[in-house]
PDB file of C-alpha atoms in Angstrom:
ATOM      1  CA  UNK A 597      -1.822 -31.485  -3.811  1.00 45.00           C
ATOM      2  CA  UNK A 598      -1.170 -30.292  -7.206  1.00 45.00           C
ATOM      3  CA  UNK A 599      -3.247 -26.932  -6.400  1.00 46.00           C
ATOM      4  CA  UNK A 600      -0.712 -25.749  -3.995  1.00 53.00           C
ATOM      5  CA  UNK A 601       2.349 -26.108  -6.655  1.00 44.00           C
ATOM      6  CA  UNK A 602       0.624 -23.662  -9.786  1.00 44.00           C
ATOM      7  CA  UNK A 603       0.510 -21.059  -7.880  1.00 44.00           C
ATOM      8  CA  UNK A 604       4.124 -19.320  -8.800  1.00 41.00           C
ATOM      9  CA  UNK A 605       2.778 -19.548 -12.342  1.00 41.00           C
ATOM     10  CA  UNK A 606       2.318 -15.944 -12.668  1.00 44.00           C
ATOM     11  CA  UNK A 607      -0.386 -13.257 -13.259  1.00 54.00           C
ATOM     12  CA  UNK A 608      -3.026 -14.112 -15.237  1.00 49.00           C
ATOM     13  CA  UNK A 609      -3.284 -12.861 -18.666  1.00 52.00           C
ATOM     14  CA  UNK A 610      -5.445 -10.249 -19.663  1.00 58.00           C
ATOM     15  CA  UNK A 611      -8.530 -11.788 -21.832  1.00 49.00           C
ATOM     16  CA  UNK A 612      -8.679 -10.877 -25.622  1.00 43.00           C
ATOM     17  CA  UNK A 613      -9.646  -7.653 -27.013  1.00 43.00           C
ATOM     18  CA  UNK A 614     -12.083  -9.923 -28.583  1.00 42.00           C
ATOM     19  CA  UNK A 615     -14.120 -11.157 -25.367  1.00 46.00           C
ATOM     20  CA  UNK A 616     -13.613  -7.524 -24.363  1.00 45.00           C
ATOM     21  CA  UNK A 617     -15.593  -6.170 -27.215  1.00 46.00           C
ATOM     22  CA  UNK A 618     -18.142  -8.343 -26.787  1.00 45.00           C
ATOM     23  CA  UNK A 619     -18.590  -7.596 -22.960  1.00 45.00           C
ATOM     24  CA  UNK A 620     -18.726  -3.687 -24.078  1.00 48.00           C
ATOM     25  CA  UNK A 621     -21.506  -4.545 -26.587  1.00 44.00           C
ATOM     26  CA  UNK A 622     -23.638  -5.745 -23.415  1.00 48.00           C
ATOM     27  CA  UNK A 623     -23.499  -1.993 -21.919  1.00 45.00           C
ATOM     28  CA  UNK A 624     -25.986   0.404 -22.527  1.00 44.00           C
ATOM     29  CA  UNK A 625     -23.293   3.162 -22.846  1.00 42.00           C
ATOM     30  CA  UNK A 626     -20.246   4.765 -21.578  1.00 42.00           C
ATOM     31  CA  UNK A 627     -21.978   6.953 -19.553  1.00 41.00           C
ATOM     32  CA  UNK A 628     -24.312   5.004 -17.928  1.00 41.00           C
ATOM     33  CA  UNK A 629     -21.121   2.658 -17.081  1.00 43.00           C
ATOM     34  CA  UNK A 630     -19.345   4.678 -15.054  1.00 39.00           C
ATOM     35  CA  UNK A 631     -22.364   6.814 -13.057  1.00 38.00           C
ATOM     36  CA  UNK A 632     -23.787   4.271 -10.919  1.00 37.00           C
ATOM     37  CA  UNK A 633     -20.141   3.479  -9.251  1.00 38.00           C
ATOM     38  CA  UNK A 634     -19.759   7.190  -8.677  1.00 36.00           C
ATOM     39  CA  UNK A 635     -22.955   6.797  -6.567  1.00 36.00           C
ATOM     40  CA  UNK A 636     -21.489   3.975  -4.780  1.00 38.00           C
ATOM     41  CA  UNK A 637     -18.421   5.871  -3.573  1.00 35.00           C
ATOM     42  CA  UNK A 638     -19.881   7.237  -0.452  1.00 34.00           C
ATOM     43  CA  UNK A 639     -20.983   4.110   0.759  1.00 35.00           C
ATOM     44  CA  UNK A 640     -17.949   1.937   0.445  1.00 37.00           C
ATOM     45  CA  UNK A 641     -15.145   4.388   2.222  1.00 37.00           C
ATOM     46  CA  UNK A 642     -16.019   2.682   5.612  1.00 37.00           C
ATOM     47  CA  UNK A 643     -16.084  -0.539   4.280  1.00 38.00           C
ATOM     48  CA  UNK A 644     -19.662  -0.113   5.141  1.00 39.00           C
ATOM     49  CA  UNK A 645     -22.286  -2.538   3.833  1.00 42.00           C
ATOM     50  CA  UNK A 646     -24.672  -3.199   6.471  1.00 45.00           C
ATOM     51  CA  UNK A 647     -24.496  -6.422   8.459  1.00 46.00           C
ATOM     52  CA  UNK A 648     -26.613  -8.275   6.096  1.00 44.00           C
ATOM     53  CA  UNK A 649     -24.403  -7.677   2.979  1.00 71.00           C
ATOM     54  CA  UNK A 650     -21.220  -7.568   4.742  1.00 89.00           C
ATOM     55  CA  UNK A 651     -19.502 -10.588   3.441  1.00 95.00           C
ATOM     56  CA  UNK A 652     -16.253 -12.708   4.660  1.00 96.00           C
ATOM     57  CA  UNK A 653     -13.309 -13.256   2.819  1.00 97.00           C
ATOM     58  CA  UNK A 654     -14.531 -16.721   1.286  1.00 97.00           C
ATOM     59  CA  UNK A 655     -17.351 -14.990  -0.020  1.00 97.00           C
ATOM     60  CA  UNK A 656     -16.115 -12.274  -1.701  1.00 98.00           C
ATOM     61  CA  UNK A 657     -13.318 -14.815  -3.103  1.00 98.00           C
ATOM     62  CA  UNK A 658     -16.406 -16.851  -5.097  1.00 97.00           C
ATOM     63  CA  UNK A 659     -18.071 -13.894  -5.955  1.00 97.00           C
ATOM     64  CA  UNK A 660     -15.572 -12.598  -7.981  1.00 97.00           C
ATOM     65  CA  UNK A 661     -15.774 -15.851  -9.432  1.00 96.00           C
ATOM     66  CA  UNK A 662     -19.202 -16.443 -10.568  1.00 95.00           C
ATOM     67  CA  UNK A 663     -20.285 -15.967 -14.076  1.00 93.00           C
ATOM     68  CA  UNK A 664     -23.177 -12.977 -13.283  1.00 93.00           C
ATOM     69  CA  UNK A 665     -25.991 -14.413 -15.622  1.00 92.00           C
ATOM     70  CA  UNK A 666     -24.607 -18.365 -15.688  1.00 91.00           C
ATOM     71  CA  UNK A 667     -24.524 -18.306 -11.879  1.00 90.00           C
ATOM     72  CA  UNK A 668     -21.342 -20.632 -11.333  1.00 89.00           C
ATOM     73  CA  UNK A 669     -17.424 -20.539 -11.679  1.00 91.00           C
ATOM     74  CA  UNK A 670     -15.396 -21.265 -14.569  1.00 88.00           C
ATOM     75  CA  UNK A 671     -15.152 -25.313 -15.224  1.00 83.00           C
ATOM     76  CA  UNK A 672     -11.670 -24.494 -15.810  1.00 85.00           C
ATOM     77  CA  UNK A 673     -10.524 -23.272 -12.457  1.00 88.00           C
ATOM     78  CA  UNK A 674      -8.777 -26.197 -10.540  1.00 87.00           C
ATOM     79  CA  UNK A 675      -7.231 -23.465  -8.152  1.00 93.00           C
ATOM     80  CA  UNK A 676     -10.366 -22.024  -6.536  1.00 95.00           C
ATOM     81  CA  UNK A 677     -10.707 -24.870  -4.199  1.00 94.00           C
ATOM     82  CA  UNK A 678      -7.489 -24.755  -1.762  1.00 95.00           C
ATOM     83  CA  UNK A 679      -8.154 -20.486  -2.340  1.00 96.00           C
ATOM     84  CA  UNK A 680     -11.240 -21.003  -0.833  1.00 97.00           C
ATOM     85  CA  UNK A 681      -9.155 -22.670   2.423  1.00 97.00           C
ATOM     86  CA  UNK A 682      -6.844 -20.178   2.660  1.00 97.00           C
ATOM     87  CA  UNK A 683      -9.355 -17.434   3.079  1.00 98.00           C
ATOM     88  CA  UNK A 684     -10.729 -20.134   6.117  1.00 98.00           C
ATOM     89  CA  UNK A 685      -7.846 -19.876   7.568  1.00 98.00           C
ATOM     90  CA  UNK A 686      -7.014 -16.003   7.278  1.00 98.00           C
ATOM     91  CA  UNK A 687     -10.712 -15.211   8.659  1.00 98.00           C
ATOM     92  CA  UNK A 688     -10.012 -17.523  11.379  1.00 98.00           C
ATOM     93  CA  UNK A 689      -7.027 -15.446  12.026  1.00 98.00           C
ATOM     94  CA  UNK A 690      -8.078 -12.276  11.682  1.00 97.00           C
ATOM     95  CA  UNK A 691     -11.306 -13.228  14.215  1.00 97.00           C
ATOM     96  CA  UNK A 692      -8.812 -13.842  17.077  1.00 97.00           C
ATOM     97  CA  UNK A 693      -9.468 -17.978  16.739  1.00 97.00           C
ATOM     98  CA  UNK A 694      -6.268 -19.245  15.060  1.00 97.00           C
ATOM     99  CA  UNK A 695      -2.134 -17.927  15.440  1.00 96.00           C
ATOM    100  CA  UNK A 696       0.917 -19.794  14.229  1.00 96.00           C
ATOM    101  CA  UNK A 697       2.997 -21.244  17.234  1.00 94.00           C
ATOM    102  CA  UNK A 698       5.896 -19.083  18.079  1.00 90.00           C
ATOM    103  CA  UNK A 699       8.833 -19.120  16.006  1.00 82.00           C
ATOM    104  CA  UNK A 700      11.476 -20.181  18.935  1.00 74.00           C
ATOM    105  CA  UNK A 701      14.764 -19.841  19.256  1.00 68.00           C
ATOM    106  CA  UNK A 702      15.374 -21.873  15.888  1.00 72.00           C
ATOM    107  CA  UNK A 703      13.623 -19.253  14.390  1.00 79.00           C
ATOM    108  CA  UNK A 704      11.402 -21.604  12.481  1.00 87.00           C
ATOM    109  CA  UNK A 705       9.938 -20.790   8.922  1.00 92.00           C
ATOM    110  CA  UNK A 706       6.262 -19.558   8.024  1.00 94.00           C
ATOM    111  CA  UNK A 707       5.396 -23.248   6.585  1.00 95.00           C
ATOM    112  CA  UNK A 708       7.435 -24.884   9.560  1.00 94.00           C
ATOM    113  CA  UNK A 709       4.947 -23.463  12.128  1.00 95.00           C
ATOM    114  CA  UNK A 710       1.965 -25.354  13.485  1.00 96.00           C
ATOM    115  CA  UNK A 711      -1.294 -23.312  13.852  1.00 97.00           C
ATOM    116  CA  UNK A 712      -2.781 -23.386  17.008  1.00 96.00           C
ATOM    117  CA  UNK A 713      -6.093 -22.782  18.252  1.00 97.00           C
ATOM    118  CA  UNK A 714      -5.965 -19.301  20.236  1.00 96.00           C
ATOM    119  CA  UNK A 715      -9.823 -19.568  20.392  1.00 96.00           C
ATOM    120  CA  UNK A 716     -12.741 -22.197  20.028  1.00 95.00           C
ATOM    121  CA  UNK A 717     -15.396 -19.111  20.290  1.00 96.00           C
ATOM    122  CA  UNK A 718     -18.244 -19.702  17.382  1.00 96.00           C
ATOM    123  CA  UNK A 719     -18.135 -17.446  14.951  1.00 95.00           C
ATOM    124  CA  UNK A 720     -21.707 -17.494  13.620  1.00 93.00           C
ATOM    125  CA  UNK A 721     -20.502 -19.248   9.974  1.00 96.00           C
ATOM    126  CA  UNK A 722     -20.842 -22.873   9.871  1.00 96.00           C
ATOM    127  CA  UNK A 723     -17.957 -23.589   7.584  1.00 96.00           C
ATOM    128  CA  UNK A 724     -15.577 -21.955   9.689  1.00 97.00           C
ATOM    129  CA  UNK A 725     -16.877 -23.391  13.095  1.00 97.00           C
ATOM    130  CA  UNK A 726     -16.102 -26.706  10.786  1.00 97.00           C
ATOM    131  CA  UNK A 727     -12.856 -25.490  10.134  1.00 97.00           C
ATOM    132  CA  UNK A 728     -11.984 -24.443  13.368  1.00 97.00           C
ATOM    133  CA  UNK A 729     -13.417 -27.239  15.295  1.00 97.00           C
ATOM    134  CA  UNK A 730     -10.921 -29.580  13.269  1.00 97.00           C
ATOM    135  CA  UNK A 731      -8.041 -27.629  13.934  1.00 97.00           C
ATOM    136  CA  UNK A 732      -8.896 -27.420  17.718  1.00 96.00           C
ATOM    137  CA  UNK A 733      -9.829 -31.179  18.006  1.00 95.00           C
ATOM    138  CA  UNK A 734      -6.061 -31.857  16.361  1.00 95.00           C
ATOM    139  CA  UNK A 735      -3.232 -33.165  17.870  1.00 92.00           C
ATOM    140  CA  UNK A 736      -0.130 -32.914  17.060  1.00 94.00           C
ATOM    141  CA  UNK A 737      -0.918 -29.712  15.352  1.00 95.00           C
ATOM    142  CA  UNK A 738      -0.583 -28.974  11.711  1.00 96.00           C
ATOM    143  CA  UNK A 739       1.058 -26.862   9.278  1.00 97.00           C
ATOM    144  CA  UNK A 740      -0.912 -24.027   7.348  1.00 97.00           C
ATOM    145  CA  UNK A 741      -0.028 -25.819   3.939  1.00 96.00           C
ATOM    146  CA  UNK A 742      -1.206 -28.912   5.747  1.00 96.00           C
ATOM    147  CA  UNK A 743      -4.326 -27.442   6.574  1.00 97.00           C
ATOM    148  CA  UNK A 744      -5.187 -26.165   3.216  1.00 96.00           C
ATOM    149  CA  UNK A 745      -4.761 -29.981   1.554  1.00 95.00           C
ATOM    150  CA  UNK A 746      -6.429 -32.001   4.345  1.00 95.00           C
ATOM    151  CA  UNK A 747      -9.852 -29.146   4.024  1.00 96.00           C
ATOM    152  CA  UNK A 748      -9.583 -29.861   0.932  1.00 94.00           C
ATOM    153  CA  UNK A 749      -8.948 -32.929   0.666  1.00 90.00           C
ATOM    154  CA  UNK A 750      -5.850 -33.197  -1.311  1.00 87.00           C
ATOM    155  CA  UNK A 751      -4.277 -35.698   0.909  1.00 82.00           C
ATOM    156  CA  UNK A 752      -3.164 -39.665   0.143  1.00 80.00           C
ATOM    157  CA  UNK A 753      -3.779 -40.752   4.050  1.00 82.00           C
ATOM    158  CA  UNK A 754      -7.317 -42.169   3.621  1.00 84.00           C
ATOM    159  CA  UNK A 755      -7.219 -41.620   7.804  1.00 85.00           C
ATOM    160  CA  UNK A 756      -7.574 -37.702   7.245  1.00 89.00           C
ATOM    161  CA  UNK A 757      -9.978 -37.508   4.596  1.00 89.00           C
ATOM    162  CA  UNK A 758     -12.737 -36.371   7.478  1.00 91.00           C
ATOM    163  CA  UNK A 759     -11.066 -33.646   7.383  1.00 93.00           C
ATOM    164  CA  UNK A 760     -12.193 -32.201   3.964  1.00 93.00           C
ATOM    165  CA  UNK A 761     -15.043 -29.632   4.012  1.00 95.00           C
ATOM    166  CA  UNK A 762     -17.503 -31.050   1.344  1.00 93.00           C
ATOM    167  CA  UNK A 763     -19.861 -28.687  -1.043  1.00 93.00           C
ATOM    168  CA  UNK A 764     -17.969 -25.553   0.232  1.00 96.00           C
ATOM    169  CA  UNK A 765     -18.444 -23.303  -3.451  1.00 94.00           C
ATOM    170  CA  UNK A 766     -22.446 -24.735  -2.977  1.00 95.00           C
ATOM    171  CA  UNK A 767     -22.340 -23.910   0.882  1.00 96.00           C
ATOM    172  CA  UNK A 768     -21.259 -20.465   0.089  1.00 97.00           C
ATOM    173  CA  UNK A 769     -23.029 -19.414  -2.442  1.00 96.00           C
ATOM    174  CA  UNK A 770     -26.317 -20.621  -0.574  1.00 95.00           C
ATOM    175  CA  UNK A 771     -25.078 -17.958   1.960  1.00 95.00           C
ATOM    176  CA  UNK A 772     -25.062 -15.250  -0.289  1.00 96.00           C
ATOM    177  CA  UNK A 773     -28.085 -16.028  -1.507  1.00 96.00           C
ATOM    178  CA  UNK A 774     -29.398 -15.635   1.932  1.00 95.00           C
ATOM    179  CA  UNK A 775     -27.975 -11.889   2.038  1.00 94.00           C
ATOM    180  CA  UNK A 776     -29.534 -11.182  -1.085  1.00 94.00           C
ATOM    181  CA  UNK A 777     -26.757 -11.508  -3.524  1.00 96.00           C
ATOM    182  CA  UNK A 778     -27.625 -14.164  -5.618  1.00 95.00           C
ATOM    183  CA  UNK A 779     -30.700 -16.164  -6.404  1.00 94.00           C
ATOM    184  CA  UNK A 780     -31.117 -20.014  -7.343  1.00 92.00           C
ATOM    185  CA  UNK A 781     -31.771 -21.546 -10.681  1.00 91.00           C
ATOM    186  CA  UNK A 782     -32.102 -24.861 -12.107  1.00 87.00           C
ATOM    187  CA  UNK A 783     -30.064 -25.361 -15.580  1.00 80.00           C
ATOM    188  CA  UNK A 784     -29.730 -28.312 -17.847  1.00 77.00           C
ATOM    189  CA  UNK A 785     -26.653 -29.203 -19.284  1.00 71.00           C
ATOM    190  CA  UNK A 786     -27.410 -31.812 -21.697  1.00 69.00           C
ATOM    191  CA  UNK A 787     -26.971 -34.605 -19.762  1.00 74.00           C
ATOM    192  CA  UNK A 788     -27.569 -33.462 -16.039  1.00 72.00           C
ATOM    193  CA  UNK A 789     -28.914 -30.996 -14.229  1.00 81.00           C
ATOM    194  CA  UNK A 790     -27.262 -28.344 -12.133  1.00 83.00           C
ATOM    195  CA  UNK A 791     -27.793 -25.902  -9.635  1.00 89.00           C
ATOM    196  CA  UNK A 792     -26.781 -22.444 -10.261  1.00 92.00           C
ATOM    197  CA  UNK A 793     -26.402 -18.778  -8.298  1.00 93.00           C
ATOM    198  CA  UNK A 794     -26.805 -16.146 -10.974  1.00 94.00           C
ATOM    199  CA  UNK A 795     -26.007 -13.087  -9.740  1.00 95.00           C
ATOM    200  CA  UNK A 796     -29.038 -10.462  -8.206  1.00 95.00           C
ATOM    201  CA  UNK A 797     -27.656  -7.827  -6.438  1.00 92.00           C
ATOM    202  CA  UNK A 798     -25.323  -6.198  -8.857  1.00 94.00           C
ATOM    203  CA  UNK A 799     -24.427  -3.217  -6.302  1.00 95.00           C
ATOM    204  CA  UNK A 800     -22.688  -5.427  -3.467  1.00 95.00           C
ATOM    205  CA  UNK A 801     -20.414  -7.162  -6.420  1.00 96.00           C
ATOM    206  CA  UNK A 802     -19.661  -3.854  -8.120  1.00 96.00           C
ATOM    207  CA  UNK A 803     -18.587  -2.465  -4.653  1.00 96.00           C
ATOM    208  CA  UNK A 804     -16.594  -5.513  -4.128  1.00 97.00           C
ATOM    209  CA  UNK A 805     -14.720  -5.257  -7.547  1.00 97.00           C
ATOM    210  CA  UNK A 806     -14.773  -1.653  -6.988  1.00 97.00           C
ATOM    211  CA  UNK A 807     -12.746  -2.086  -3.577  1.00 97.00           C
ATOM    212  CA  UNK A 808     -10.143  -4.323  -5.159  1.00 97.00           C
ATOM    213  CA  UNK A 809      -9.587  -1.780  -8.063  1.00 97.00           C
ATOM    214  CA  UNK A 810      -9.245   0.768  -5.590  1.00 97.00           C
ATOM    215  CA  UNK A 811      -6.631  -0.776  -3.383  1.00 97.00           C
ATOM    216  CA  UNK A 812      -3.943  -0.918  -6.117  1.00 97.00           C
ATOM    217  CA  UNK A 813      -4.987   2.261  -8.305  1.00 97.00           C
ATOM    218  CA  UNK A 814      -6.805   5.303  -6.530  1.00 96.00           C
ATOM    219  CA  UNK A 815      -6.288   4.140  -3.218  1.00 96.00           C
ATOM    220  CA  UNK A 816      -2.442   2.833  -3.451  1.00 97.00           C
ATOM    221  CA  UNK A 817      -0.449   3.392  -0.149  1.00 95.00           C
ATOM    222  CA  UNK A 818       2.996   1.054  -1.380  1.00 92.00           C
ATOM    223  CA  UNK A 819       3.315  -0.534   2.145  1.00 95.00           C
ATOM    224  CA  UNK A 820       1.198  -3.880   2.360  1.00 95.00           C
ATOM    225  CA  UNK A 821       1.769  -2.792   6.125  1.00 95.00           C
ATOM    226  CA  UNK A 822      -0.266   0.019   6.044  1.00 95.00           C
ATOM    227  CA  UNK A 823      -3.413  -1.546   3.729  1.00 96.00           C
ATOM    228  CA  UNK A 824      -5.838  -3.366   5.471  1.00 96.00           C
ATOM    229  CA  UNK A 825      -5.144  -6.465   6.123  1.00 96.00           C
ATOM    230  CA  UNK A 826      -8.516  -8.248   4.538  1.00 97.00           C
ATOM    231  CA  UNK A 827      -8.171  -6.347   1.611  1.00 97.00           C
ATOM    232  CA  UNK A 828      -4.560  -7.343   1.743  1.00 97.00           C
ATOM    233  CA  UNK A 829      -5.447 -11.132   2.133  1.00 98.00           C
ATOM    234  CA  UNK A 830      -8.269 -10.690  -0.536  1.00 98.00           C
ATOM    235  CA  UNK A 831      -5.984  -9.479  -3.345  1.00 98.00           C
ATOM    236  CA  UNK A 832      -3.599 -12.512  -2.923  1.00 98.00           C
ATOM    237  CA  UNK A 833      -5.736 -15.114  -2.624  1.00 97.00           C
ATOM    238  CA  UNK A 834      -8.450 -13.972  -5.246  1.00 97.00           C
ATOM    239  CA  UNK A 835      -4.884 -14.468  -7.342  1.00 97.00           C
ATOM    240  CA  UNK A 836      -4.761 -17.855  -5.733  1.00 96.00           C
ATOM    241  CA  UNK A 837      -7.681 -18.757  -7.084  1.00 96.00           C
ATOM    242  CA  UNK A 838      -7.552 -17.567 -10.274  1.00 95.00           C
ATOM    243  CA  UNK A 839     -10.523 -14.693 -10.147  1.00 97.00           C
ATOM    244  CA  UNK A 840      -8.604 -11.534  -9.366  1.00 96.00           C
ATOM    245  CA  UNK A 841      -8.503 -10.865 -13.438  1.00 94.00           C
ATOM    246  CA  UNK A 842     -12.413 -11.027 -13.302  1.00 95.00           C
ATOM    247  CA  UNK A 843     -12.204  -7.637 -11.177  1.00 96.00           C
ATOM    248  CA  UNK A 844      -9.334  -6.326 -13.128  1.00 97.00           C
ATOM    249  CA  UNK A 845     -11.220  -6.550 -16.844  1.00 94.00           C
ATOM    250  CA  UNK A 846     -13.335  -3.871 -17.151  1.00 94.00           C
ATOM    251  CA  UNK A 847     -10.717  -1.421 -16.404  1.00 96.00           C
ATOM    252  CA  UNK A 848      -9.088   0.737 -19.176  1.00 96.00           C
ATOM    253  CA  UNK A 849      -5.692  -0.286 -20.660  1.00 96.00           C
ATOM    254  CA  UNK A 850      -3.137   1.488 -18.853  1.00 97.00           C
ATOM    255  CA  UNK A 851      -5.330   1.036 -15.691  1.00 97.00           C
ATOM    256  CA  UNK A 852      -5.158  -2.824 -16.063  1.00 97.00           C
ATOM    257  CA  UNK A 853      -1.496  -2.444 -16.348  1.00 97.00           C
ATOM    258  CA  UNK A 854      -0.808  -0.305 -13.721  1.00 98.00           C
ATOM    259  CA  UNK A 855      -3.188  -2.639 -11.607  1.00 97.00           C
ATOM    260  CA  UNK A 856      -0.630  -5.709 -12.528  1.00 97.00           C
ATOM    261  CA  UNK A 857       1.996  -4.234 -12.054  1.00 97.00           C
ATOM    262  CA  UNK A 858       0.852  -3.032  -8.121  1.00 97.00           C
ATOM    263  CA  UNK A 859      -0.423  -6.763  -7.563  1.00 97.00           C
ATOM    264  CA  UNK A 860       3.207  -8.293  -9.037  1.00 97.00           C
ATOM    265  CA  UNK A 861       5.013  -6.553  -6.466  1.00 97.00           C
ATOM    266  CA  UNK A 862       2.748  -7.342  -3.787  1.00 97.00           C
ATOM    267  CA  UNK A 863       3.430 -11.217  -5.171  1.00 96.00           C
ATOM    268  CA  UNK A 864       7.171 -10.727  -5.249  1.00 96.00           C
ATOM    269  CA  UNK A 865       7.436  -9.722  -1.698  1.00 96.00           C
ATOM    270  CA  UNK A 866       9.003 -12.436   1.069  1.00 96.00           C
ATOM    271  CA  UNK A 867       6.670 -13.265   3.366  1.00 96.00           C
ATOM    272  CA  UNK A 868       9.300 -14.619   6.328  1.00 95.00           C
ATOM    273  CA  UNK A 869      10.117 -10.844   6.045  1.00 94.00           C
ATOM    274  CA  UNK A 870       7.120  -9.094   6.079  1.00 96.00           C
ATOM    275  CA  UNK A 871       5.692 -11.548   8.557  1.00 94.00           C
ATOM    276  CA  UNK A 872       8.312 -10.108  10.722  1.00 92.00           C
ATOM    277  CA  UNK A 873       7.354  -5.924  10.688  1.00 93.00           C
ATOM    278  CA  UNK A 874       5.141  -4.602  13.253  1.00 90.00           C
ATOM    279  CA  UNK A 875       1.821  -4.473  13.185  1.00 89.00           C
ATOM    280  CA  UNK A 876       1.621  -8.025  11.265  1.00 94.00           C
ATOM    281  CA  UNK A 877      -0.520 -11.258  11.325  1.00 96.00           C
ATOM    282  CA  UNK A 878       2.196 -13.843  11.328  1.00 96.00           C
ATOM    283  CA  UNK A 879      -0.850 -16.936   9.598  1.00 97.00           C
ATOM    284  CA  UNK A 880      -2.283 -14.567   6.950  1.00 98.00           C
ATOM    285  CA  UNK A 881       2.153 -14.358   5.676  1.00 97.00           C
ATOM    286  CA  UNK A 882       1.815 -18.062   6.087  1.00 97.00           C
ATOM    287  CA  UNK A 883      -0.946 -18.755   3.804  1.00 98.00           C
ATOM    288  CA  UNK A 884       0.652 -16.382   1.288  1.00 97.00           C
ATOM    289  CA  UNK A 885       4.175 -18.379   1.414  1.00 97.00           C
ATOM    290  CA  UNK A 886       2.251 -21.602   0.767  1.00 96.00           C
ATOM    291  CA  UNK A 887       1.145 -20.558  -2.335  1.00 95.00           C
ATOM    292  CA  UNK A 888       3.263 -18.347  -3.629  1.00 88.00           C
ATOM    293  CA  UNK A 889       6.323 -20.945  -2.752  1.00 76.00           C
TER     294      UNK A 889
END
């Protein structure tokens, strides 16, 4: 449960002008860095891989993640994990399957609410038929930031550990190497070996962090209201889980900090507020509030 509470932390820091130099030295040239995402523009404005590369919310969350050539997230990043549930339950959401209960005449909070099954249609992704099968099966409901510790298992009642979703960074990652995005490897690590996704589509990851860059510099509307709401839910949880800097490095300096500064507003926000406007989705404001609490 300790996942839930680092969240209000803060921004991540920006990595050393050190590691930064030594990424540069990797690139052919300045010239050849920026071309090929010129090409890309045209393809991207309508969100518009095609159905093979078009990839949900959990996906894009570990992609931003992985290491390109080592082919697995940072040993460091304790936070990925309950991210990783979140976007479960805002793709649920967004599919029409899950809604928080109504408010009442209590008016109830965000983390008060129970979510409720709206519909047990598959989706086509096993991990979120998983997900969604739990919540349905459920009674009494639960909470959002219930949800998030029981999938992943961050709970002390031995009685609801079936509830955790096991292998989910392996699970997903073998579904994106089934797109085409990554490949599997084999690599020793002194004293076991592991199985690793290096990255092999470089134009579907570029896109991606090319899409997040966009949302808070060229493309900047000032209204989370008016952005779309799974690029919306993809900025604040790939904060959640600690890889949003990974998409926000290879920008220039004033870019990076006009990028911050965009994504600390969005972060200062109140969701029992916002959840409130029109036009909203009342469970992807819940998953924000529980970890931005």
């Amino acid at each position: 449960m300790t996942s839930l509470t680092q969240r209000s932390s803060g921004l991540v820091q920006r990595r050393t002008e050190a590691s930064r130099n030594a990424t540069d030295k990797d690139r052919p040239s300045g010239e050849e860095d920026h071309e090929p995402r010129r090409g890309d523009e045209q393809e991207d404005d309508d969100t518009g891989d095609s159905k093979e590369t078009r990839l949900t919310l959990m996906e894009e969350v570990l992609l931003l993640g992985l290491k390109d050539r080592e082919g697995y997230t940072s040993f460091w990043n304790d936070c990925i994990s309950s991210g990783l549930r979140g976007c479960m339950l805002i793709e649920l959401a967004l599919r029409g399957r899950l809604q928080l209960e109504a408010c009442g005449m209590r008016r109830k909070g965000l983390l008060a609410r129970k979510v409720i099954c709206k519909s047990d249609a598959p989706t086509g992704d096993v991990l979120l038929d998983e997900a969604l099968k739990h919540i349905k099966d459920t009674q009494p409901p639960e909470t959002v930031q219930s949800w998030i510790e029981l999938l992943s298992g961050e709970t002390w009642n031995p009685l609801k550990l079936h509830y955790q979703l096991r292998n989910v960074r392996e699970r997903l990652a073998k579904n994106l190497v089934e797109k085409g995005v990554l490949t599997t490897e084999k690599q020793n690590f002194l004293l076991f070996d592991m199985t690793t996704h290096p990255l092999t589509n470089n134009n579907i990851k570029q896109r991606l962090i090319k899409k997040v860059q966009e949302a808070v510099l060229d493309k900047w509307v000032n209204d989370p209201h008016r952005m779309d709401k799974r690029l919306l839910a993809l900025i604040f949880l790939a904060h959640s889980s600690d890889v949003l800097e990974n998409a926000f490095a290879p920008l220039l300096d004033d870019q990076y900090d006009l990028a911050m500064k965009r994504v600390r507003q969005l972060l200062e926000l109140e969701p029992e507020g916002e959840s409130m406007k029109a036009n909203t989705n009342e469970l992807l404001w819940a998953v924000v509030a529980a970890f931005t609490k």
